Coordinates of C-alpha atoms and ligand atoms in Angstrom, one line a residue:
M1277 CA 32.5 46.5 53.6
R1278 CA 31.2 43.0 54.2
S1279 CA 31.1 42.4 50.5
I1280 CA 34.9 42.4 50.2
S1281 CA 35.1 39.5 52.7
R1282 CA 32.2 37.7 51.1
R1283 CA 33.7 38.2 47.7
L1284 CA 37.1 36.9 48.8
I1285 CA 35.6 33.9 50.5
A1286 CA 33.5 33.2 47.5
S1287 CA 36.4 33.4 45.1
Y1288 CA 38.6 31.2 47.3
L1289 CA 35.7 28.7 47.5
T1290 CA 35.1 28.7 43.8
I1291 CA 38.8 28.2 42.9
G1292 CA 39.1 25.5 45.5
L1293 CA 35.9 23.8 44.4
F1294 CA 36.8 23.8 40.7
T1295 CA 40.3 22.5 41.4
L1296 CA 38.9 19.8 43.7
I1297 CA 36.1 18.7 41.4
I1298 CA 38.6 18.3 38.6
L1299 CA 41.3 16.6 40.6
E1300 CA 38.8 14.4 42.5
T1301 CA 37.0 13.4 39.4
L1302 CA 40.3 12.4 37.7
F1303 CA 41.3 10.5 40.8
I1304 CA 38.0 8.7 41.1
V1305 CA 37.9 7.8 37.4
A1306 CA 41.5 6.5 37.6
I1307 CA 41.0 4.5 40.7
S1308 CA 37.7 3.0 39.4
Q1309 CA 39.3 2.0 36.2
Y1310 CA 42.2 0.5 38.0
Y1311 CA 39.9 -1.7 40.2
I1312 CA 37.0 -2.4 37.9
G1313 CA 39.3 -2.8 34.9
G1314 CA 41.6 -5.1 36.9
M1315 CA 38.6 -7.2 38.0
E1316 CA 37.3 -7.3 34.4
R1317 CA 40.7 -8.4 33.1
A1318 CA 41.1 -11.1 35.7
L1319 CA 37.6 -12.5 35.0
M1320 CA 38.2 -12.3 31.3
N1321 CA 41.5 -14.1 31.6
S1322 CA 40.1 -16.9 33.6
A1323 CA 37.0 -17.3 31.4
E1324 CA 39.0 -17.3 28.2
K1325 CA 41.6 -19.7 29.6
S1326 CA 38.8 -22.1 30.7
A1327 CA 37.0 -21.8 27.4
V1328 CA 40.1 -22.6 25.4
F1329 CA 40.9 -25.4 27.7
F1330 CA 37.4 -26.7 27.2
S1331 CA 37.4 -26.2 23.5
R1332 CA 40.7 -28.1 23.0
S1333 CA 40.1 -31.0 20.7
E1334 CA 42.1 -33.6 22.6
L1335 CA 40.1 -33.1 25.7
H1336 CA 37.0 -33.0 23.7
S1337 CA 37.8 -36.3 22.3
L1338 CA 37.6 -37.8 25.8
I1339 CA 33.9 -37.3 25.8
Q1340 CA 31.4 -38.7 23.4
E1341 CA 30.5 -36.6 20.5
D1342 CA 26.9 -36.8 21.2
T1343 CA 27.1 -36.0 24.9
T1344 CA 24.9 -33.1 26.0
I1345 CA 26.3 -29.7 27.0
Y1346 CA 25.4 -30.8 30.5
D1347 CA 27.9 -33.6 30.4
K1348 CA 30.5 -31.4 28.9
S1349 CA 30.0 -28.8 31.6
K1350 CA 30.5 -31.4 34.2
F1351 CA 33.8 -32.1 32.6
I1352 CA 34.7 -28.4 32.8
F1353 CA 34.1 -28.2 36.5
E1354 CA 35.9 -31.4 37.2
N1355 CA 39.0 -30.0 35.4
M1356 CA 38.7 -26.5 36.8
D1357 CA 40.8 -24.7 39.5
S1358 CA 38.6 -25.1 42.5
E1359 CA 39.8 -21.9 44.1
E1360 CA 38.0 -19.8 41.6
K1361 CA 36.2 -17.0 43.5
A1362 CA 33.8 -16.3 40.7
M1363 CA 30.5 -18.1 40.1
I1364 CA 30.9 -20.0 36.8
E1365 CA 28.0 -20.8 34.6
V1366 CA 27.7 -22.8 31.5
I1367 CA 24.9 -21.6 29.4
D1368 CA 23.4 -23.3 26.3
L1369 CA 22.4 -21.6 23.1
E1370 CA 18.9 -20.9 24.4
G1371 CA 20.1 -19.1 27.5
N1372 CA 19.5 -21.9 29.9
V1373 CA 22.0 -22.3 32.7
V1374 CA 23.2 -25.8 32.2
I1375 CA 25.2 -25.9 35.3
D1376 CA 26.9 -23.5 37.6
S1377 CA 29.7 -23.7 40.1
T1378 CA 27.4 -23.3 43.1
G1379 CA 25.4 -26.3 42.0
A1380 CA 22.1 -24.5 42.2
S1381 CA 20.9 -24.1 38.7
S1382 CA 18.2 -21.5 38.1
E1383 CA 15.2 -21.7 35.8
E1384 CA 15.6 -18.2 34.5
K1385 CA 17.1 -17.7 31.1
I1386 CA 20.2 -15.5 30.7
I1387 CA 19.8 -12.6 28.2
T1388 CA 22.4 -10.2 29.5
P1389 CA 24.4 -8.3 26.8
D1390 CA 27.6 -10.2 27.7
Y1391 CA 25.9 -13.5 26.9
L1392 CA 24.4 -12.2 23.7
A1393 CA 27.8 -11.0 22.6
A1394 CA 29.4 -14.3 23.4
L1395 CA 26.8 -16.0 21.2
N1396 CA 28.2 -13.9 18.4
G1397 CA 31.7 -15.1 19.2
E1398 CA 32.9 -12.2 21.2
S1399 CA 34.1 -12.3 24.8
S1400 CA 32.5 -9.4 26.7
S1401 CA 31.7 -8.1 30.1
W1402 CA 28.6 -6.6 31.7
R1403 CA 27.9 -4.9 35.0
G1404 CA 24.6 -4.9 36.6
R1405 CA 22.6 -6.2 39.5
T1406 CA 21.2 -9.6 40.4
D1407 CA 17.5 -10.0 41.3
N1408 CA 18.3 -9.6 44.9
G1409 CA 20.0 -6.3 44.2
E1410 CA 23.7 -7.4 44.4
A1411 CA 26.1 -5.5 42.2
I1412 CA 27.8 -8.0 39.9
M1413 CA 30.2 -8.2 37.0
A1414 CA 29.8 -10.9 34.4
V1415 CA 32.1 -12.0 31.7
S1416 CA 31.0 -14.3 28.9
T1417 CA 33.0 -16.1 26.4
P1418 CA 32.0 -18.6 23.8
I1419 CA 32.7 -22.3 24.0
Y1420 CA 33.5 -23.9 20.7
N1421 CA 33.2 -27.4 19.5
E1422 CA 36.8 -27.7 18.3
R1423 CA 36.8 -31.3 17.8
N1424 CA 37.0 -30.9 14.1
M1425 CA 38.9 -27.7 14.0
T1426 CA 39.3 -27.3 10.3
S1427 CA 35.7 -27.7 9.1
D1428 CA 32.9 -27.1 11.7
K1429 CA 34.2 -24.8 14.5
K1430 CA 30.9 -23.8 16.0
I1431 CA 29.7 -22.3 19.2
I1432 CA 28.1 -24.8 21.4
G1433 CA 27.6 -22.8 24.5
V1434 CA 28.8 -19.9 26.6
L1435 CA 31.0 -19.9 29.6
R1436 CA 30.1 -17.0 32.0
Y1437 CA 32.1 -15.9 34.9
Q1438 CA 30.2 -13.8 37.4
S1439 CA 31.6 -12.1 40.4
S1440 CA 30.2 -9.9 43.1
M1441 CA 31.3 -6.2 42.9
E1442 CA 30.4 -5.5 46.5
M1443 CA 34.0 -5.7 47.7
V1444 CA 35.3 -3.6 44.9
N1445 CA 32.5 -1.1 45.3
K1446 CA 33.2 -1.0 49.0
V1447 CA 36.8 -0.2 48.4
L1448 CA 35.9 2.4 45.8
F1449 CA 33.4 4.0 48.1
Q1450 CA 36.0 4.2 50.8
Y1451 CA 38.3 6.0 48.4
I1452 CA 35.6 8.4 47.3
F1453 CA 34.6 9.0 50.9
F1454 CA 38.2 9.7 51.7
V1455 CA 38.8 12.2 48.8
V1456 CA 35.5 13.9 49.3
G1457 CA 36.5 14.2 53.0
I1458 CA 39.8 15.8 52.0
G1459 CA 37.9 18.0 49.6
I1460 CA 35.6 19.3 52.4
V1461 CA 38.7 19.9 54.6
V1462 CA 40.4 21.8 51.8
L1463 CA 37.3 23.9 51.1
T1464 CA 36.8 24.7 54.7
A1465 CA 40.5 25.7 54.9
S1466 CA 40.1 27.9 51.8
A1467 CA 37.0 29.6 53.2
F1468 CA 38.9 30.2 56.4
L1469 CA 41.9 31.5 54.5
G1470 CA 39.6 33.8 52.5
Y1471 CA 38.1 35.1 55.7
M1472 CA 41.6 35.7 57.2
M1473 CA 42.7 37.5 54.0
A1474 CA 39.6 39.7 54.1
R1475 CA 40.2 40.4 57.7
Q1476 CA 43.8 41.4 57.0
I1477 CA 42.6 43.8 54.3
L1478 CA 39.5 45.0 56.1
I1479 CA 41.0 45.9 59.4
P1480 CA 43.4 48.6 58.0
I1481 CA 40.7 49.8 55.6
K1482 CA 38.2 50.1 58.5
E1483 CA 40.9 52.1 60.3
L1484 CA 41.3 54.4 57.3
I1485 CA 37.5 54.8 57.2
R1486 CA 37.4 55.7 60.9
V1487 CA 40.2 58.3 60.5
T1488 CA 38.7 59.8 57.3
G1489 CA 35.5 60.2 59.2
E1490 CA 37.4 62.1 62.0
I1491 CA 39.1 64.4 59.5
A1492 CA 35.7 65.0 57.8
L1493 CA 34.5 66.2 61.2
G1494 CA 37.4 68.6 61.5
N1495 CA 39.7 66.6 63.8
F1496 CA 42.9 66.8 61.8
K1497 CA 45.1 65.5 64.5
V1498 CA 44.2 61.9 64.1
T1499 CA 46.7 59.3 62.8
A1500 CA 45.8 56.0 61.2
V1501 CA 47.4 52.8 62.7
K1502 CA 49.7 51.1 60.2
Y1503 CA 49.2 47.3 60.4
H1504 CA 51.4 46.0 57.6
N1505 CA 54.1 47.3 55.3
D1506 CA 52.2 46.6 52.1
E1507 CA 50.3 48.7 49.6
I1508 CA 47.6 49.5 52.2
G1509 CA 50.4 50.3 54.6
Q1510 CA 51.7 52.8 52.1
L1511 CA 48.3 54.2 51.7
V1512 CA 48.1 54.7 55.5
D1513 CA 51.5 56.5 55.4
A1514 CA 50.3 58.7 52.6
F1515 CA 47.1 59.3 54.5
N1516 CA 48.9 60.2 57.7
L1517 CA 51.2 62.5 55.8
M1518 CA 48.2 64.2 54.2
A1519 CA 46.6 64.6 57.7
R1520 CA 49.8 66.1 59.0
E1521 CA 50.0 68.5 56.1
I1522 CA 46.4 69.5 56.6
T1523 CA 47.1 70.1 60.3
K1524 CA 50.1 72.2 59.4
S1525 CA 48.3 74.3 56.8
D1526 CA 45.3 74.6 59.1
Q1527 CA 47.6 75.9 61.8
A1528 CA 49.3 78.2 59.3
K1529 CA 46.0 79.5 58.1
N1530 CA 44.9 80.3 61.6
E1531 CA 48.2 82.0 62.4
F1532 CA 48.0 83.9 59.2
I1533 CA 44.5 85.2 59.8
S1534 CA 45.5 86.4 63.3
S1535 CA 48.7 87.9 62.1
I1536 CA 47.1 89.6 59.1
S1537 CA 44.3 91.0 61.3
H1538 CA 47.0 92.4 63.5
E1539 CA 49.0 93.8 60.6
L1540 CA 45.9 95.4 59.2
R1541 CA 44.7 96.8 62.5
T1542 CA 47.9 98.6 63.5
P1543 CA 48.0 101.0 60.5
L1544 CA 44.2 101.3 60.5
T1545 CA 44.1 102.3 64.2
S1546 CA 46.9 104.8 63.5
I1547 CA 45.1 106.2 60.5
K1548 CA 41.8 106.6 62.4
G1549 CA 43.5 108.1 65.4
W1550 CA 45.3 110.7 63.3
G1551 CA 42.1 111.4 61.3
E1552 CA 40.3 112.2 64.5
T1553 CA 43.2 114.4 65.8
I1554 CA 43.2 116.3 62.5
L1555 CA 39.5 116.9 62.7
E1556 CA 39.8 118.3 66.1
A1557 CA 42.7 120.5 65.3
V1558 CA 42.0 121.6 61.7
D1559 CA 43.5 125.0 62.4
D1560 CA 46.7 123.6 63.7
R1561 CA 48.7 123.3 60.5
E1562 CA 51.7 121.6 62.1
T1563 CA 49.6 118.8 63.7
T1564 CA 47.6 118.4 60.5
E1565 CA 50.8 118.0 58.4
E1566 CA 52.3 115.5 60.8
G1567 CA 49.1 113.5 60.9
L1568 CA 48.7 113.5 57.1
N1569 CA 52.3 112.3 56.8
I1570 CA 51.6 109.4 59.1
I1571 CA 48.4 108.6 57.4
C1572 CA 50.2 108.4 54.1
R1573 CA 53.0 106.2 55.5
E1574 CA 50.5 103.9 57.1
T1575 CA 48.5 103.7 53.9
D1576 CA 51.6 102.8 52.1
R1577 CA 52.2 100.0 54.6
L1578 CA 48.7 98.7 54.0
I1579 CA 49.2 98.8 50.2
V1580 CA 52.4 96.8 50.5
L1581 CA 50.6 94.3 52.7
V1582 CA 47.6 93.9 50.4
N1583 CA 49.9 93.6 47.4
D1584 CA 51.9 90.9 49.2
L1585 CA 48.6 89.1 49.9
L1586 CA 47.5 89.4 46.3
D1587 CA 50.9 88.0 45.1
F1588 CA 50.7 85.2 47.5
S1589 CA 47.2 84.2 46.4
K1590 CA 48.3 84.4 42.8
L1591 CA 51.3 82.2 43.5
Q1592 CA 49.1 79.7 45.3
A1593 CA 46.8 79.5 42.4
Q1594 CA 49.8 79.5 39.9
R1595 CA 48.4 82.6 38.3
L1596 CA 51.4 84.8 38.7
E1597 CA 52.6 85.8 35.3
L1598 CA 56.1 87.0 34.5
H1599 CA 56.7 89.8 32.0
K1600 CA 60.2 88.9 31.0
E1601 CA 62.6 91.4 29.3
E1602 CA 66.3 91.5 28.7
F1603 CA 68.1 93.8 31.0
N1604 CA 71.4 94.5 32.7
L1605 CA 71.4 93.1 36.2
D1606 CA 73.8 95.8 37.4
K1607 CA 71.1 98.4 36.7
L1608 CA 68.7 96.6 39.0
L1609 CA 71.3 96.4 41.7
Y1610 CA 72.0 100.1 41.4
D1611 CA 68.3 100.9 41.7
I1612 CA 68.1 98.9 44.8
R1613 CA 71.1 100.4 46.3
N1614 CA 69.7 103.9 45.6
Q1615 CA 66.3 103.1 47.0
F1616 CA 67.8 101.9 50.3
S1617 CA 70.6 104.4 50.6
I1618 CA 68.7 107.1 52.6
R1619 CA 67.3 104.6 55.0
A1620 CA 70.7 102.9 55.4
K1621 CA 72.2 106.3 56.3
Q1622 CA 69.4 107.0 58.8
E1623 CA 69.9 103.6 60.4
K1624 CA 73.7 104.0 60.4
I1625 CA 74.2 100.9 58.2
K1626 CA 76.9 100.8 55.6
L1627 CA 75.2 99.7 52.4
L1628 CA 77.8 98.5 49.8
L1629 CA 77.3 97.5 46.1
E1630 CA 80.5 95.8 45.3
E1631 CA 81.8 96.6 41.9
N1632 CA 83.6 93.8 40.0
D1633 CA 84.2 92.5 36.5
D1634 CA 81.1 90.2 36.5
H1635 CA 78.4 91.8 34.4
A1636 CA 75.4 90.0 33.1
L1637 CA 72.3 90.4 31.0
V1638 CA 69.3 88.5 32.3
M1639 CA 66.0 87.6 30.7
A1640 CA 63.6 88.3 33.6
D1641 CA 60.7 90.3 35.0
Y1642 CA 62.4 93.5 36.2
N1643 CA 59.7 94.5 38.6
R1644 CA 59.3 91.1 40.2
L1645 CA 63.1 90.7 40.6
K1646 CA 63.1 94.2 42.2
Q1647 CA 60.4 93.1 44.6
V1648 CA 62.5 90.1 45.6
L1649 CA 65.6 92.2 46.2
I1650 CA 63.6 94.8 48.1
N1651 CA 62.4 92.1 50.4
V1652 CA 65.8 90.6 50.9
V1653 CA 67.6 93.9 51.5
D1654 CA 64.7 95.0 53.7
N1655 CA 65.1 91.9 55.8
A1656 CA 68.9 92.5 56.0
M1657 CA 68.2 96.1 57.2
K1658 CA 65.5 95.1 59.7
F1659 CA 67.7 92.5 61.3
T1660 CA 71.0 94.5 61.2
I1661 CA 69.7 97.8 62.7
G1662 CA 71.4 98.7 65.9
K1663 CA 74.6 96.6 65.4
T1664 CA 77.9 98.3 65.7
N1665 CA 79.7 98.4 62.3
A1666 CA 76.4 97.3 60.7
E1667 CA 77.1 96.6 57.0
I1668 CA 75.1 95.1 54.1
K1669 CA 76.9 94.0 50.9
I1670 CA 75.3 93.4 47.6
I1671 CA 77.5 91.4 45.2
S1672 CA 76.9 89.9 41.7
Q1673 CA 78.9 87.0 40.6
L1674 CA 79.1 84.9 37.4
L1675 CA 78.9 81.2 37.7
D1676 CA 79.1 78.9 34.6
D1677 CA 75.6 79.4 33.1
Q1678 CA 74.2 81.4 36.0
V1679 CA 74.6 84.7 37.7
A1680 CA 74.3 85.0 41.5
V1681 CA 73.2 88.0 43.5
I1682 CA 74.4 87.9 47.0
V1683 CA 73.1 90.0 49.8
E1684 CA 75.2 89.7 52.9
D1685 CA 74.6 91.3 56.3
N1686 CA 76.3 91.2 59.7
G1687 CA 73.0 91.4 61.6
S1688 CA 71.3 89.1 64.1
G1689 CA 71.5 86.0 62.0
I1690 CA 69.0 83.2 62.0
S1691 CA 68.9 80.2 64.5
V1692 CA 69.5 76.7 63.0
E1693 CA 65.9 75.7 63.8
D1694 CA 64.5 78.8 62.1
L1695 CA 66.8 78.5 59.1
T1696 CA 65.0 75.5 57.6
Q1697 CA 61.6 77.3 57.9
V1698 CA 62.2 80.9 57.0
K1699 CA 61.2 80.3 53.4
E1700 CA 57.9 78.8 54.4
K1701 CA 54.8 80.9 54.0
F1702 CA 53.8 82.9 57.0
Y1703 CA 56.9 81.8 58.8
K1704 CA 58.5 84.6 60.8
G1705 CA 60.9 84.2 63.6
T1706 CA 60.3 85.4 67.1
S1707 CA 61.7 88.9 66.4
K1708 CA 59.4 91.9 66.9
K1709 CA 60.8 93.3 63.6
S1710 CA 59.3 90.5 61.6
G1711 CA 56.4 91.4 59.2
T1712 CA 53.9 89.0 57.9
G1713 CA 56.4 86.3 57.1
L1714 CA 55.3 86.2 53.4
G1715 CA 58.3 88.1 52.0
L1716 CA 60.8 85.2 51.6
S1717 CA 58.2 82.7 50.5
I1718 CA 57.0 85.0 47.7
A1719 CA 60.6 85.8 46.8
S1720 CA 61.8 82.2 46.5
E1721 CA 58.7 81.3 44.4
I1722 CA 59.3 84.2 42.1
I1723 CA 63.0 83.1 41.7
A1724 CA 61.9 79.5 41.1
L1725 CA 59.5 80.8 38.4
H1726 CA 62.6 82.3 36.7
G1727 CA 64.4 79.0 36.9
G1728 CA 66.7 80.1 39.6
E1729 CA 67.1 79.4 43.3
L1730 CA 67.0 81.4 46.6
L1731 CA 69.4 80.1 49.3
I1732 CA 69.9 81.3 52.8
D1733 CA 72.8 80.7 54.9
S1734 CA 73.1 82.2 58.4
I1735 CA 74.9 82.1 61.6
E1736 CA 73.0 83.3 64.6
G1737 CA 74.6 86.4 66.1
K1738 CA 77.0 86.8 63.1
G1739 CA 74.9 87.5 60.1
T1740 CA 73.0 86.2 57.1
K1741 CA 73.9 85.6 53.5
V1742 CA 71.2 85.3 50.9
V1743 CA 72.2 83.9 47.5
I1744 CA 69.9 84.3 44.5
T1745 CA 70.9 82.5 41.3
L1746 CA 69.4 83.2 37.9
P1747 CA 70.0 81.7 34.5
L1748 CA 72.6 83.8 32.7
Y1749 CA 71.2 85.2 29.4
Y1750 CA 74.4 86.9 28.2
E1751 CA 77.7 87.8 29.7
L1752 CA 78.7 91.5 29.2
M1753 CA 82.3 92.2 28.5
I1754 CA 83.0 95.7 29.7
E1755 CA 86.3 97.6 29.7
D1756 CA 84.9 101.1 30.1
D1757 CA 86.1 102.8 33.3
D1758 CA 83.0 105.0 33.4
Y1759 CA 80.7 102.0 33.2
Y1760 CA 79.3 102.4 36.8
A1761 CA 78.9 106.1 36.4
D1762 CA 76.8 105.5 33.2
I1763 CA 74.2 103.2 34.6
Ligands
ATP2427 N1 68.7 88.9 56.9 C1 68.0 88.3 57.9 N2 68.6 88.3 59.2 C2 67.9 87.7 60.2 N3 66.7 87.1 60.1 C3 66.1 87.1 58.9 C4 66.8 87.7 57.8 N4 66.0 87.5 56.7 C5 64.9 86.8 57.1 N5 65.0 86.6 58.5 C6 64.0 85.8 59.3 O1 63.1 85.2 58.4 C7 61.8 85.5 58.7 C8 61.0 85.5 57.4 O2 61.3 86.5 56.5 P1 60.3 87.1 55.5 O3 60.9 88.1 54.7 O4 59.7 86.0 54.9 O5 59.2 87.7 56.5 P2 59.2 89.1 57.2 O6 60.3 89.9 56.7 O7 59.1 88.8 58.6 O8 57.8 89.7 56.7 P3 57.6 90.5 55.3 O9 58.8 90.3 54.5 O10 56.3 89.9 54.8 O11 57.4 91.9 55.8 C9 61.9 86.9 59.3 O12 60.7 87.1 60.1 C10 63.1 86.7 60.1 O13 62.8 86.0 61.3
MG2428 MG1 60.8 90.3 54.7

């Protein structure tokens, strides 16, 4: 965890440091060149001007040809701008300072590179330190004897301007100090920024780690706090959604286990009870027969339940295979009507299969579609029993490239709140007639596997309409009056 903030701070510092080093070096080089170069140019200018002035033949002619360089130097100083800030030296060809502007001539010979270059006829500069450690810049330029310009122009000495660099260095040092100071401020700011960035990232991540830990311990009801609406915020949203889904499915699983246990126990208790009764009254044929009938019915119920559970687990694991074949949908609807007709009569429900001109061939799994319709019609019956004028209608209808099977009842209907959830697994309303709540979720998944849709529309107290759409394989054109009798 800490390494993220360390890494961020380190990268901010590295970027900052690189940028600063480059910018500050450029700046320092530029400013040094500006100051030192400026100083060098100024010294060079003065030195060359003075040297030319001295070398001019007319002036030269004012002094005797055989005068010493010392006498000539004196002449230089007498004719020089007295405000010159540099120390000016006149040096002979051996390196002896003949005279300097301070008046204190030293014994020491000059052998600095600038002097040596001037002896070769080049003006040049040199930076170094004096014996007492003072930083200086010196510029030397040759002095010619130009009296006889055409024939013997020769170097007779060197004019050397020397100036202290202390002031320039001080100014430069102030600049360097200033930019390095700015650099330190910038670096501190980037480190701080890196730290803040890391904090901004780390706080929500730590929150996610905390919540993940809670979920790992089995506490699914936690929610992570969303700090920002960024990618991590989206992650928090996704995480919270996942936590809610886990909570829901955990709840559904618990409800399922309790409802399945209940569903299993009821028929098993009945089977056991009747088994014992039969054992006690083996000779009583009537009781035995009644008991065995009930045992068979309850066993059937158990088989249906276990099959539902198997289907459900197959659907969950996406292992449910369809065995598609081409068949006449009307035939399936007839089978269903026949299967429910006795029960409908017993329950005093009018079960109608509406005959019309819409006939379709479908490419589907006959048994699976039958299972779907059994559930839908079974629901319609369960929730219509007891109503006056109870009626269930089964209708087929052709739509463009689809065929719809509609099962409509005028039973109890479904409340608006329940309607959105009835197709969810294990969802059953509050009615005592409800079974496991698996029926519609299995049905709608089977229809979806066929490329169709199962829609439910209902008004509480008035009735329910279930519409199942399937892809139309082929439309049948039938003009035979005995068509319905034939199938
Ligand atoms: N025709 C209907 N009229 C009123 N309520 C219905 C109708 N069909 C379904 N429902 C409601 O939807 C719930 C879910 O139906 P579903 O078929 O999934 O489960 P079930 O019938 O309760 O159990 P199972 O089908 O597994 O025996 C039902 O419990 C009931 O509350
Ligand atoms: Mg059902």
